[in-house]
Short mmCIF file of C-alpha atoms in Angstrom, two decimals:
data_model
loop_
_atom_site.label_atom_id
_atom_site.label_comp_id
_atom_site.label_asym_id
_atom_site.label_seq_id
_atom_site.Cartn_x
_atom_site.Cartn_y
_atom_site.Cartn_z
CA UNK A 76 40.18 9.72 57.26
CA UNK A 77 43.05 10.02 59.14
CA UNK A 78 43.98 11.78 62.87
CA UNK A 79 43.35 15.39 62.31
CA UNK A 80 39.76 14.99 61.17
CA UNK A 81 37.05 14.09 63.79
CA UNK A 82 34.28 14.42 61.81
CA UNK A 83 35.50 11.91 59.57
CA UNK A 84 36.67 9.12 60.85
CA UNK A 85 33.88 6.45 59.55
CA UNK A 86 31.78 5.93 56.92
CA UNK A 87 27.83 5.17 57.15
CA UNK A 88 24.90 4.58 55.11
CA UNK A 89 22.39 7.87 54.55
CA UNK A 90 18.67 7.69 55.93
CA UNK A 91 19.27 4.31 57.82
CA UNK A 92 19.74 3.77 61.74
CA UNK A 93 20.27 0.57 63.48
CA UNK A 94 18.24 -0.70 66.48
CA UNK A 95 17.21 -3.44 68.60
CA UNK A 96 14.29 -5.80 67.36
CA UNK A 97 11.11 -5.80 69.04
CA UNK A 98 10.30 -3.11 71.72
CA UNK A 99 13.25 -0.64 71.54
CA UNK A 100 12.76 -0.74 67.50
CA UNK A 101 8.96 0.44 68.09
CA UNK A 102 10.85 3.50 70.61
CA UNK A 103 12.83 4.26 68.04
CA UNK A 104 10.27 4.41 65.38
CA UNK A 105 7.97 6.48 67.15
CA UNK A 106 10.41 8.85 68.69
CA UNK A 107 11.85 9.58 65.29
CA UNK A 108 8.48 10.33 63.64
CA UNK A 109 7.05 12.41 66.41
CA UNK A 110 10.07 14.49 66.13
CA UNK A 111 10.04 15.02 62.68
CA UNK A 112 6.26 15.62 62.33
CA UNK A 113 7.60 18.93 64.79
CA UNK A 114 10.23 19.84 62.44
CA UNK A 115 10.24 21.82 59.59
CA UNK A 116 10.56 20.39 56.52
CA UNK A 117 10.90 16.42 57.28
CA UNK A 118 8.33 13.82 56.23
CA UNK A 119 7.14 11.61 58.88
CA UNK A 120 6.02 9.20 56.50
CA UNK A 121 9.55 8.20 55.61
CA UNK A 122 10.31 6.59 58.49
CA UNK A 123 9.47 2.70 58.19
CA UNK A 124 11.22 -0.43 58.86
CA UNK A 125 13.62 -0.94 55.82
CA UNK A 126 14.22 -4.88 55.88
CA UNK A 127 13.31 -7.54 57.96
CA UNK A 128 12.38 -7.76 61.44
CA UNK A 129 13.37 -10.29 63.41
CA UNK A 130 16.64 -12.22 62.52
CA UNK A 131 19.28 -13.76 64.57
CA UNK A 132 21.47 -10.90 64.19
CA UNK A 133 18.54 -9.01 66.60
CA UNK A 134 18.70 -5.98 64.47
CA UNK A 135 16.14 -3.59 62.79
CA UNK A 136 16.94 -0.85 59.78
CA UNK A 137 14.54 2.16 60.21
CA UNK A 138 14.75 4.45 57.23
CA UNK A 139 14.61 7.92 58.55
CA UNK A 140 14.56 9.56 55.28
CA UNK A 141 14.03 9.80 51.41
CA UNK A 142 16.86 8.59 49.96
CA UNK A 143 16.03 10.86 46.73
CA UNK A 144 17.03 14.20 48.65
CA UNK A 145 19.83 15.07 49.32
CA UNK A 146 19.68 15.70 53.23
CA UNK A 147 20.81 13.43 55.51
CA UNK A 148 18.11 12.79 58.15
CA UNK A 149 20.31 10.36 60.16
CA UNK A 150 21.75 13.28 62.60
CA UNK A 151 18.49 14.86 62.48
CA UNK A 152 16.81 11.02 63.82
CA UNK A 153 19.77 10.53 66.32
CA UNK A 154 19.33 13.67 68.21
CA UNK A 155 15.64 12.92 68.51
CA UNK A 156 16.48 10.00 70.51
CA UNK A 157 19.02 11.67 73.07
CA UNK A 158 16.42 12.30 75.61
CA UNK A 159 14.51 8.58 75.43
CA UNK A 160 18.32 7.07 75.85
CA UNK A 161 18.47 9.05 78.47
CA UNK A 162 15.26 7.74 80.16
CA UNK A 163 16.16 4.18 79.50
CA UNK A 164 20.09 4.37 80.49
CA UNK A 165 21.20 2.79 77.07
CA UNK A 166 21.57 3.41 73.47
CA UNK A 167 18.53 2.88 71.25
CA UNK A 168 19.94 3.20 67.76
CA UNK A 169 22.95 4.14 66.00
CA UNK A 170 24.31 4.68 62.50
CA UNK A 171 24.73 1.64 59.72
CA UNK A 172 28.63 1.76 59.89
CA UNK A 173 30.60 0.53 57.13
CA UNK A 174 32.92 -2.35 57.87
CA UNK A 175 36.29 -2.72 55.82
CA UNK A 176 39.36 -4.29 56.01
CA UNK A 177 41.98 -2.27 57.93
CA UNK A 178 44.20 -0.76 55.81
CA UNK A 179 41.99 2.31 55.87
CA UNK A 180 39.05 3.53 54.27
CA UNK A 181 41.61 5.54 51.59
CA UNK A 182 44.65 3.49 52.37
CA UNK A 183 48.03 3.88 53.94
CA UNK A 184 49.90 1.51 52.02
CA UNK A 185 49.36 -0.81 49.09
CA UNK A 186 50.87 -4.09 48.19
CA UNK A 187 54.89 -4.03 46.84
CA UNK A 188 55.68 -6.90 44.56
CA UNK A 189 58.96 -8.34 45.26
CA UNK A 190 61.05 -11.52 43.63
CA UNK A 191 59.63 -15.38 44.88
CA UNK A 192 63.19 -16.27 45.56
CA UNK A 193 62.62 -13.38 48.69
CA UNK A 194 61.96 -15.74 52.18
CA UNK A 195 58.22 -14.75 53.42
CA UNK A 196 58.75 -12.18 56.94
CA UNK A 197 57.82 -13.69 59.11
CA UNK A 198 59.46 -17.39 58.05
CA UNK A 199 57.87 -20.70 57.54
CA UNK A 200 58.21 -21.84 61.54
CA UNK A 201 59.70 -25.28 61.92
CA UNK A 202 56.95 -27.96 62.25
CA UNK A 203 54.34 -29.83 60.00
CA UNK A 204 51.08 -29.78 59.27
CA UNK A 205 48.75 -33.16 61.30
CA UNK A 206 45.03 -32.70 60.35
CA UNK A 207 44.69 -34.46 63.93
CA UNK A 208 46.39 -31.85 65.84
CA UNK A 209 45.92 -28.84 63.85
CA UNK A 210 44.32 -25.60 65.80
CA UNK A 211 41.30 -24.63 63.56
CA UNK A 212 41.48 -20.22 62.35
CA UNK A 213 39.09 -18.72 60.23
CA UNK A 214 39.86 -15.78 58.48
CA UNK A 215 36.87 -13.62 57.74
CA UNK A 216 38.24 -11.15 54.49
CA UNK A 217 38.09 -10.91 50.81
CA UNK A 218 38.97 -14.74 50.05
CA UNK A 219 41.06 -16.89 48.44
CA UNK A 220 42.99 -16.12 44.84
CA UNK A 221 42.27 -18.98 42.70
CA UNK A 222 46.12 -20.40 42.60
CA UNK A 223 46.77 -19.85 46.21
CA UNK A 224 47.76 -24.09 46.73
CA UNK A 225 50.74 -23.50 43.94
CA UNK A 226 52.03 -21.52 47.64
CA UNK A 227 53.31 -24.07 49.81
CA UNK A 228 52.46 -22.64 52.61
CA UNK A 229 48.86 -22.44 51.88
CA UNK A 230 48.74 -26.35 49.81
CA UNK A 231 45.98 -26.74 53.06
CA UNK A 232 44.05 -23.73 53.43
CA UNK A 233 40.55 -23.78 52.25
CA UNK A 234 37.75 -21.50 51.84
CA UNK A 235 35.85 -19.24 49.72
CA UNK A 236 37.81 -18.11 46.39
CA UNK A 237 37.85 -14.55 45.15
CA UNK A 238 34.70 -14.20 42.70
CA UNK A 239 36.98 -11.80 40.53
CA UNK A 240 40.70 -11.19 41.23
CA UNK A 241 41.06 -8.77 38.24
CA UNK A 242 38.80 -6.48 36.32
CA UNK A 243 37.89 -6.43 32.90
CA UNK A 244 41.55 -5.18 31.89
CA UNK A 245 43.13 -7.70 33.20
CA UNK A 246 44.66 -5.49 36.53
CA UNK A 247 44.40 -6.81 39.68
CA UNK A 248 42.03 -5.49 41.92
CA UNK A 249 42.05 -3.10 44.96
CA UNK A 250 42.38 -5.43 48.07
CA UNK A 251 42.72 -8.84 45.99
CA UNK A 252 44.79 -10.92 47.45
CA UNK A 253 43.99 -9.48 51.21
CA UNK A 254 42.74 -12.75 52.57
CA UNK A 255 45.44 -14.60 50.95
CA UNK A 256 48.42 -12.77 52.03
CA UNK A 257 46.74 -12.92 55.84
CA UNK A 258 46.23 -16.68 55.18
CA UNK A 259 50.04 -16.73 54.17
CA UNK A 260 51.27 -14.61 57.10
CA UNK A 261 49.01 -17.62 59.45
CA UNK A 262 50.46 -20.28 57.85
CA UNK A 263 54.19 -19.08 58.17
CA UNK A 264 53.87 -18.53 62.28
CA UNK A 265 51.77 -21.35 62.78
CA UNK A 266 51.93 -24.20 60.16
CA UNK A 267 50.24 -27.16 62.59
CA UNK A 268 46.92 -24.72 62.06
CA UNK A 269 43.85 -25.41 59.54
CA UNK A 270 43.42 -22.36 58.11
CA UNK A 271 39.81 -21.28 56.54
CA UNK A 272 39.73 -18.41 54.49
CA UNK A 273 35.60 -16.63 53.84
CA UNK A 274 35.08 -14.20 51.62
CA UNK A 275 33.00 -12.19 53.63
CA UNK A 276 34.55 -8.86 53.14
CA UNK A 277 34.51 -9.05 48.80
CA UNK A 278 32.96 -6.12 47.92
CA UNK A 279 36.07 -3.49 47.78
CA UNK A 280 37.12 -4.72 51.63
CA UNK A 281 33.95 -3.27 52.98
CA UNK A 282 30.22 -3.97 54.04
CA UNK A 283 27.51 -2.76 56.20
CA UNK A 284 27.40 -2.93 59.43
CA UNK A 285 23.52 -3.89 59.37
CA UNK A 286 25.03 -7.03 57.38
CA UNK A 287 28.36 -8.10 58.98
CA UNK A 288 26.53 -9.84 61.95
CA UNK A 289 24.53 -12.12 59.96
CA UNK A 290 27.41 -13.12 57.61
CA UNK A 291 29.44 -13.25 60.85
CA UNK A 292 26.68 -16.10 62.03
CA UNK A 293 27.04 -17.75 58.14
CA UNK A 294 30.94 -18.26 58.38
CA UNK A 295 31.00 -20.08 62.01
CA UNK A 296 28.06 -21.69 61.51
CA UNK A 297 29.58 -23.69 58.38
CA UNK A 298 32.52 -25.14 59.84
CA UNK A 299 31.57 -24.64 63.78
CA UNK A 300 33.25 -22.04 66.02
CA UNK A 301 36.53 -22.31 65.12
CA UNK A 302 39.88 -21.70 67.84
CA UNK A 303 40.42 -18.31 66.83
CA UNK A 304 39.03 -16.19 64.37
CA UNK A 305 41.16 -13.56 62.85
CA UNK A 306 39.67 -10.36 61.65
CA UNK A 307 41.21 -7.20 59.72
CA UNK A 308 38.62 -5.04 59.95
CA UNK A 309 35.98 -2.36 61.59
CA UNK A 310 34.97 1.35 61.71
CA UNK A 311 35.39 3.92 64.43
CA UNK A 312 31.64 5.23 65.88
CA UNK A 313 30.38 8.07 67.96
CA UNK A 314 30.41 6.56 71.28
CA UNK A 315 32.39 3.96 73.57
CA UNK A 316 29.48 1.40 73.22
CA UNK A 317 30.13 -0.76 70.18
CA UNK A 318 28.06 -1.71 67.43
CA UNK A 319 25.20 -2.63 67.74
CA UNK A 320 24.82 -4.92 64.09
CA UNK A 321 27.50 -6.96 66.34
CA UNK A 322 26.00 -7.21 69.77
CA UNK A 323 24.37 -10.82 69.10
CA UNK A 324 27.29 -12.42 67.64
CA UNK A 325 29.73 -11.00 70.36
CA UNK A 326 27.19 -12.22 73.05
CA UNK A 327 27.47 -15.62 71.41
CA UNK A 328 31.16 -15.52 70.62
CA UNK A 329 31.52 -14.62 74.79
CA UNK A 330 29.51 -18.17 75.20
CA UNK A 331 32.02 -19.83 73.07
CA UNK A 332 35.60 -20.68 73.95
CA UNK A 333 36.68 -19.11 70.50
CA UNK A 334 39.16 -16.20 70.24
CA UNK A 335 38.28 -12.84 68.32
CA UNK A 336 42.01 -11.69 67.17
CA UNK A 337 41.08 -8.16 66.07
CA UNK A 338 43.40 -5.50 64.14
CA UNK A 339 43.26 -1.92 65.61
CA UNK A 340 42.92 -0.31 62.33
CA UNK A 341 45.11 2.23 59.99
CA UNK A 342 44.49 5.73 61.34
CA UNK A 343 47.16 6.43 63.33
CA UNK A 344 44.55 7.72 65.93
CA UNK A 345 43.40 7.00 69.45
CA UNK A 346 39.82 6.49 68.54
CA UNK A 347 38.38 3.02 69.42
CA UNK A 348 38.07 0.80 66.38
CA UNK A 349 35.76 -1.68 66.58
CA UNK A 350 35.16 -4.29 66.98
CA UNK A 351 38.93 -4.72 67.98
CA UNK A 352 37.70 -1.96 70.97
CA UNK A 353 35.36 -4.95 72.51
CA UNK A 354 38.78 -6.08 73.95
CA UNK A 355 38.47 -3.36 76.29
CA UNK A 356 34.71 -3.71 77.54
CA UNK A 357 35.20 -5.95 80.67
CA UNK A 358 32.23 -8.40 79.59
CA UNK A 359 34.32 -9.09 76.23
CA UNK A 360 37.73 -9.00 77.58
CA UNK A 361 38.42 -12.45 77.81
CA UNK A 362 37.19 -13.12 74.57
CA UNK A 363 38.90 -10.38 72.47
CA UNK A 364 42.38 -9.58 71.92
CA UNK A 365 43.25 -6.43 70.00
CA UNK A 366 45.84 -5.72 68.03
CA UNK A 367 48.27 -2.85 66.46
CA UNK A 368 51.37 -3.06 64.04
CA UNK A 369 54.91 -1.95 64.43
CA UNK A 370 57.45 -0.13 62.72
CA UNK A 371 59.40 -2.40 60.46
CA UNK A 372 62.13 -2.42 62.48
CA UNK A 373 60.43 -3.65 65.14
CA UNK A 374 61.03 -1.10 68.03
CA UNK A 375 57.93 1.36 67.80
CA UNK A 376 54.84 1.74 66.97
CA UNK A 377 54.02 1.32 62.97
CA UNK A 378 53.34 5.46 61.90
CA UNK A 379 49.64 4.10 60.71
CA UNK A 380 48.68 2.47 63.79
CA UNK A 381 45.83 2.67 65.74
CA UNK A 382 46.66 2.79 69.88
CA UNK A 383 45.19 3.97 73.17
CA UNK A 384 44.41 1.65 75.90
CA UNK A 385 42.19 -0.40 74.35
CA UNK A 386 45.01 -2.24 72.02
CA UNK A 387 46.25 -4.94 74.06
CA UNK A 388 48.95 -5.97 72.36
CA UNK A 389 51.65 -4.58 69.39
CA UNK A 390 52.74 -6.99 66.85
CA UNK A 391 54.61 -6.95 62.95
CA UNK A 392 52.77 -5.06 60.57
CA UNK A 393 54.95 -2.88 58.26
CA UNK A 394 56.88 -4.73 55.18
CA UNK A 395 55.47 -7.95 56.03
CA UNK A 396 56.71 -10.77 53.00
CA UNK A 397 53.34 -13.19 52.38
CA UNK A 398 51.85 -14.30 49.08
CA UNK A 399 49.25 -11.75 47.57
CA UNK A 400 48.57 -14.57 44.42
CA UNK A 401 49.76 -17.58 43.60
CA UNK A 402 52.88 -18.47 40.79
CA UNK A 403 50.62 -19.32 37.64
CA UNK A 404 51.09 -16.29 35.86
CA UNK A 405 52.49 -12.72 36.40
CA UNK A 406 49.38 -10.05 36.93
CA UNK A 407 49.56 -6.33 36.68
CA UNK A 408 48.19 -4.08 39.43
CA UNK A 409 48.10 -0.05 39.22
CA UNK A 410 48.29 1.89 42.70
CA UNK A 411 45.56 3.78 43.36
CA UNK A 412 46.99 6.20 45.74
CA UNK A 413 50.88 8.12 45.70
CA UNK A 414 53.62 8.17 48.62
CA UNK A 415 54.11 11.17 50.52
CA UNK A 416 57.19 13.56 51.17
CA UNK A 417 56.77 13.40 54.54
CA UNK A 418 54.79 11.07 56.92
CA UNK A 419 51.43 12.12 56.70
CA UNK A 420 51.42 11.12 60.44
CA UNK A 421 54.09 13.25 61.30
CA UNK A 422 56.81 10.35 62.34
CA UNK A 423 60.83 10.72 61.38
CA UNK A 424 61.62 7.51 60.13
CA UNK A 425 61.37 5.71 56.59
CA UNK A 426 57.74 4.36 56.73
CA UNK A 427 55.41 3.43 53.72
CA UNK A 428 53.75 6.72 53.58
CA UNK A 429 57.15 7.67 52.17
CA UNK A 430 58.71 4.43 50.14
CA UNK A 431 58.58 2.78 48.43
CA UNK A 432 57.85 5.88 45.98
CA UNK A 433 55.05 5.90 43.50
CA UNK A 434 52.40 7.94 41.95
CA UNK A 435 48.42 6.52 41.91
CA UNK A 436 45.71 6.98 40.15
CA UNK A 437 43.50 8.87 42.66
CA UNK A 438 46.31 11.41 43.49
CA UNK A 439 44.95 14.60 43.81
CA UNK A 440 47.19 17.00 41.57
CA UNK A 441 48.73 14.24 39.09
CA UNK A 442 47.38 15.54 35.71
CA UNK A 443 49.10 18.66 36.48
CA UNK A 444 52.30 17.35 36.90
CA UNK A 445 52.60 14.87 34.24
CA UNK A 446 53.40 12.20 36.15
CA UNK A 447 51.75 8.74 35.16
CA UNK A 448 50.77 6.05 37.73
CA UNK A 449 52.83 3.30 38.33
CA UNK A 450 52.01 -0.27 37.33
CA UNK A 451 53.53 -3.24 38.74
CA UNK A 452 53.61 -7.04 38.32
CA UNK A 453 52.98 -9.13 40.60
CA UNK A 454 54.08 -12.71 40.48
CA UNK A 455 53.57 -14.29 44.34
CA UNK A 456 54.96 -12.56 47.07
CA UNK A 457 54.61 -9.20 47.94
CA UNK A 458 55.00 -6.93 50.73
CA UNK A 459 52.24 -5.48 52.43
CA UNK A 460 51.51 -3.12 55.88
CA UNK A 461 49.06 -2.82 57.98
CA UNK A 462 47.32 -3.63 61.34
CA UNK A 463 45.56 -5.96 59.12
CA UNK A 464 48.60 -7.84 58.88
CA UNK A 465 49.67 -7.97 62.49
CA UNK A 466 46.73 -9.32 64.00
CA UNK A 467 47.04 -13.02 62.00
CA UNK A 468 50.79 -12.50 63.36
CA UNK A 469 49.24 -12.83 66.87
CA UNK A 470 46.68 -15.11 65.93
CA UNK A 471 49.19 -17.60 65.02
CA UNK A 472 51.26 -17.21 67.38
CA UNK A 473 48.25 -18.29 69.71
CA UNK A 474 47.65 -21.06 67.53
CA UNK A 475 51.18 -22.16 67.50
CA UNK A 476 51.30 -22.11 71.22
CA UNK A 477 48.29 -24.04 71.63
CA UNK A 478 49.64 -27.07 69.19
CA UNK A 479 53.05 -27.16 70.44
CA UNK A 480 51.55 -27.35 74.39
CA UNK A 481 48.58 -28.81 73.52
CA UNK A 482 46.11 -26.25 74.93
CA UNK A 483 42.81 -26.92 73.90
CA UNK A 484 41.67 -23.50 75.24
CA UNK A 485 42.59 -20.48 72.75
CA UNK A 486 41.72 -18.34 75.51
CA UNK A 487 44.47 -19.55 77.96
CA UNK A 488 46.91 -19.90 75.24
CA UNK A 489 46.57 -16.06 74.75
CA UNK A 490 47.29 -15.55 78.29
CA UNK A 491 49.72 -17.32 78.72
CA UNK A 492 51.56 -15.80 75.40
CA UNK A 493 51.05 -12.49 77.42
CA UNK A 494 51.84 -13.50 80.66
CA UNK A 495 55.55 -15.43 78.74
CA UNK A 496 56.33 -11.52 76.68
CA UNK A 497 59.72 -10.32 77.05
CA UNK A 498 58.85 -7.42 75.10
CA UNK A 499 57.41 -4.03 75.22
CA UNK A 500 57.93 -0.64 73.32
CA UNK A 501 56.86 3.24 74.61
CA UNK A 502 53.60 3.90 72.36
CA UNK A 503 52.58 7.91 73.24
CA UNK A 504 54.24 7.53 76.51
CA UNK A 505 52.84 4.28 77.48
CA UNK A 506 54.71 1.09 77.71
CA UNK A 507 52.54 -1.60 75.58
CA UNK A 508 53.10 -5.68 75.02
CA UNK A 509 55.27 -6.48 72.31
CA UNK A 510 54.73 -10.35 70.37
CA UNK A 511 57.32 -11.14 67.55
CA UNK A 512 57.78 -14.29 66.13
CA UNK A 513 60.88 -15.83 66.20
CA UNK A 514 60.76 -16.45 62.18
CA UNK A 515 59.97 -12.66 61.95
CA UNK A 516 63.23 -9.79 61.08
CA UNK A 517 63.86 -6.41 60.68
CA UNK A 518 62.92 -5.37 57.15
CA UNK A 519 65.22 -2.72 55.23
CA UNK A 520 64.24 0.44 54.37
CA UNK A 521 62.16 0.40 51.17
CA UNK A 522 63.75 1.17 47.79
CA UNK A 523 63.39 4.54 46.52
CA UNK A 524 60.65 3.53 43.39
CA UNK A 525 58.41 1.00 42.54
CA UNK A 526 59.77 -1.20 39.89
CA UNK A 527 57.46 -0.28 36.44
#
């Protein structure tokens, strides 16, 4: 994962494409197994509907292979279809992307503990919290920690609690506390906002694309369209299209008057991240609003963000302060993954690919050198970076707007909150939007090690 590899830059599940219910599934279908009854080697028989299907998600999953061998037949499948897309002047099927939380596929940075008496970045705004007036955000990540109300910021968000925080040794796990810490960041820039955190994304930050839609559907549909939903993840794709396990809930969400605040993703590459990228599709643009991170210092792009054109907007997102439990006991976490000497994205200043130092458990190398992976304790607060972490940054700042103007429309609020910026930094030679809340500063360059 990463800039310099194109043939990596998402994940997807073997022997399954996506398509559309009902006629173009039957195209699919039949394309697929005419072309590999002509080809050498692949069993017509294994393609079949895998799943059900009609659902309100409008999506089929055609198996176009035995998952017992070890070829993948999804290239094989897609290239059969080139010519009927073609014919019909749209796309007929596409991979099963995996969806996870934007902090990368093999992350950039991982959570640094630091002391509760340390302020959250961005600040607890001035104002209270009125049920009556309150702008309504759901969250759609990994959940809840189970002590998140001993936070004061978050003694009013509800939601869906982490099924399992820590594993059987008692270490916290890889993206715990993800939902919280966004739910912290929302609550800090916007505290007039009912916050709802669902635990949509709790299987390691990631889940197919073939399911997202339908548990997209579940988390609206039991509390109602909310004002803005925030969202800290995607995948990058082949094409410029979208995905298509998200084209009936971004149909619906265009109906709506709700706001889709979307984080660009971790890559430090041009490549549209979805569904963020929807921002830039002109049917979509009034309804999505994506998001990339800056540097901590506020004056460039962050080295791990995503940009192009299609990111509208550039807000916070390295050595953010939020809560990543809450203050009922201490709990150990190990990092998974070591700093570098350099940026591994090729940028001169002090970013997190660099410090705070630490060795992880996935390092490539370590048991040559001797050096053992760091654990930490975490007890609260911690500081965290990623796009994931600028986009609730925006989101409450359009929440905040709306509350303290009394917009009803999320919509306007957002363009209004870009039509008001006074901001704007060079990204690749490009002047883009800047939003920084006024709670927000600076943050210092990292220590040189993790504390043990």
């Amino acid at each position: 994962m990463g800039p310099y590899d194109d043939a990596a830059h998402f994940l997807y599940e073997k022997g399954v494409v996506l398509a559309r219910d009902g006629e173009e599934a039957q195209a699919v279908e039949d394309a697929v197994r005419a072309h590999f009854t002509a080809t050498e080697g692949l069993v017509p028989d294994h393609v079949r509907r895998d799943g059900p299907r009609h659902n309100r998600t409008g999506v089929t999953r055609i198996r176009v292979g035995d998952p017992t061998e070890g070829t993948d037949t999804v290239p094989h499948a897609l290239r059969a279809l080139r010519e009927a897309e073609d014919r019909q002047g749209r796309r007929l099927a596409a991979r099963n992307h995996v969806v996870h939380i934007a902090v990368n596929a093999c992350p950039s940075d991982e959570p640094v503990p630091v002391p509760r008496t340390q302020p959250a970045n961005p600040a607890a705004a001035e104002g209270r919290y009125d049920a009556d007036s309150a702008a309504r955000v759901l969250v759609v990540d990994t959940g809840l920690v189970s002590d998140h109300r001993d936070y004061p910021l978050l003694a009013h968000t509800t939601g869906d609690v982490e099924p399992a925080e820590t594993g059987a040794d008692g270490v916290l796990r890889q993206y715990a506390g993800h939902g919280t810490f966004i739910a912290g960041i929302l609550a800090a820039v916007a505290p007039n906002t009912d916050v709802t955190v669902r635990n949509t994304l709790s299987d390691a930050g990631a889940i197919l694309e073939s399911e997202f839609g339908a548990r997209l559907f579940e988390a609206v549909d039991e509390g109602g369209w909310p004002d803005i939903i925030s969202l800290s993840a995607g995948t990058t794709t082949e094409g410029t299209d979208g995905l298509i396990g998200l084209d009936a809930f971004m149909r619906e969400l265009r109906a709506q008057r709700t706001l889709l605040v979307a984080a660009a993703g971790n890559n430090s590459s041009n490549a549209r991240f979805w569904p963020a990228a929807y921002a830039d599709l002109p049917e979509y643009a009034d309804s999505v609003v994506s998001v990339g991170a800056l540097s901590a210092d506020g004056e460039s792009e962050a080295c791990f963000s995503n940009h192009g054109p299609w990111v509208r907007v550039y807000a916070p997102g390295e050595r953010l302060t939020s809560a990543l439990t809450g203050f009922a006991a201490p709990v150990p976490y190990i990092y998974q993954h070591s700093t570098y000497d350099a940026c591994r994205f090729g940028f001169d200043y002090a970013c997190t690919c660099r410090l705070p130092r630490r060795t992880g458990v996935l390092s490539e190398g370590r048991e040559n050198t001797g050096a053992k992976p760091h654990q930490v304790m975490f007890d609260g607060l911690a500081q965290w970076s990623g796009t994931s972490f600028a986009a609730p940054v925006v989101a409450g700042l359009v929440a905040a707007r709306m509350t303290a103007r009394q917009e009803y429309d999320p919509r306007a609020a957002r363009d209004g909150l870009l039509a008001s910026a006074t901001h704007s930094t060079e990204v690749r030679g490009v002047r883009a939007t800047v939003l920084r809340p006024p709670t927000w500063s600076p943050a210092a360059a990292a220590d040189p090690a993790v504390p043990v």
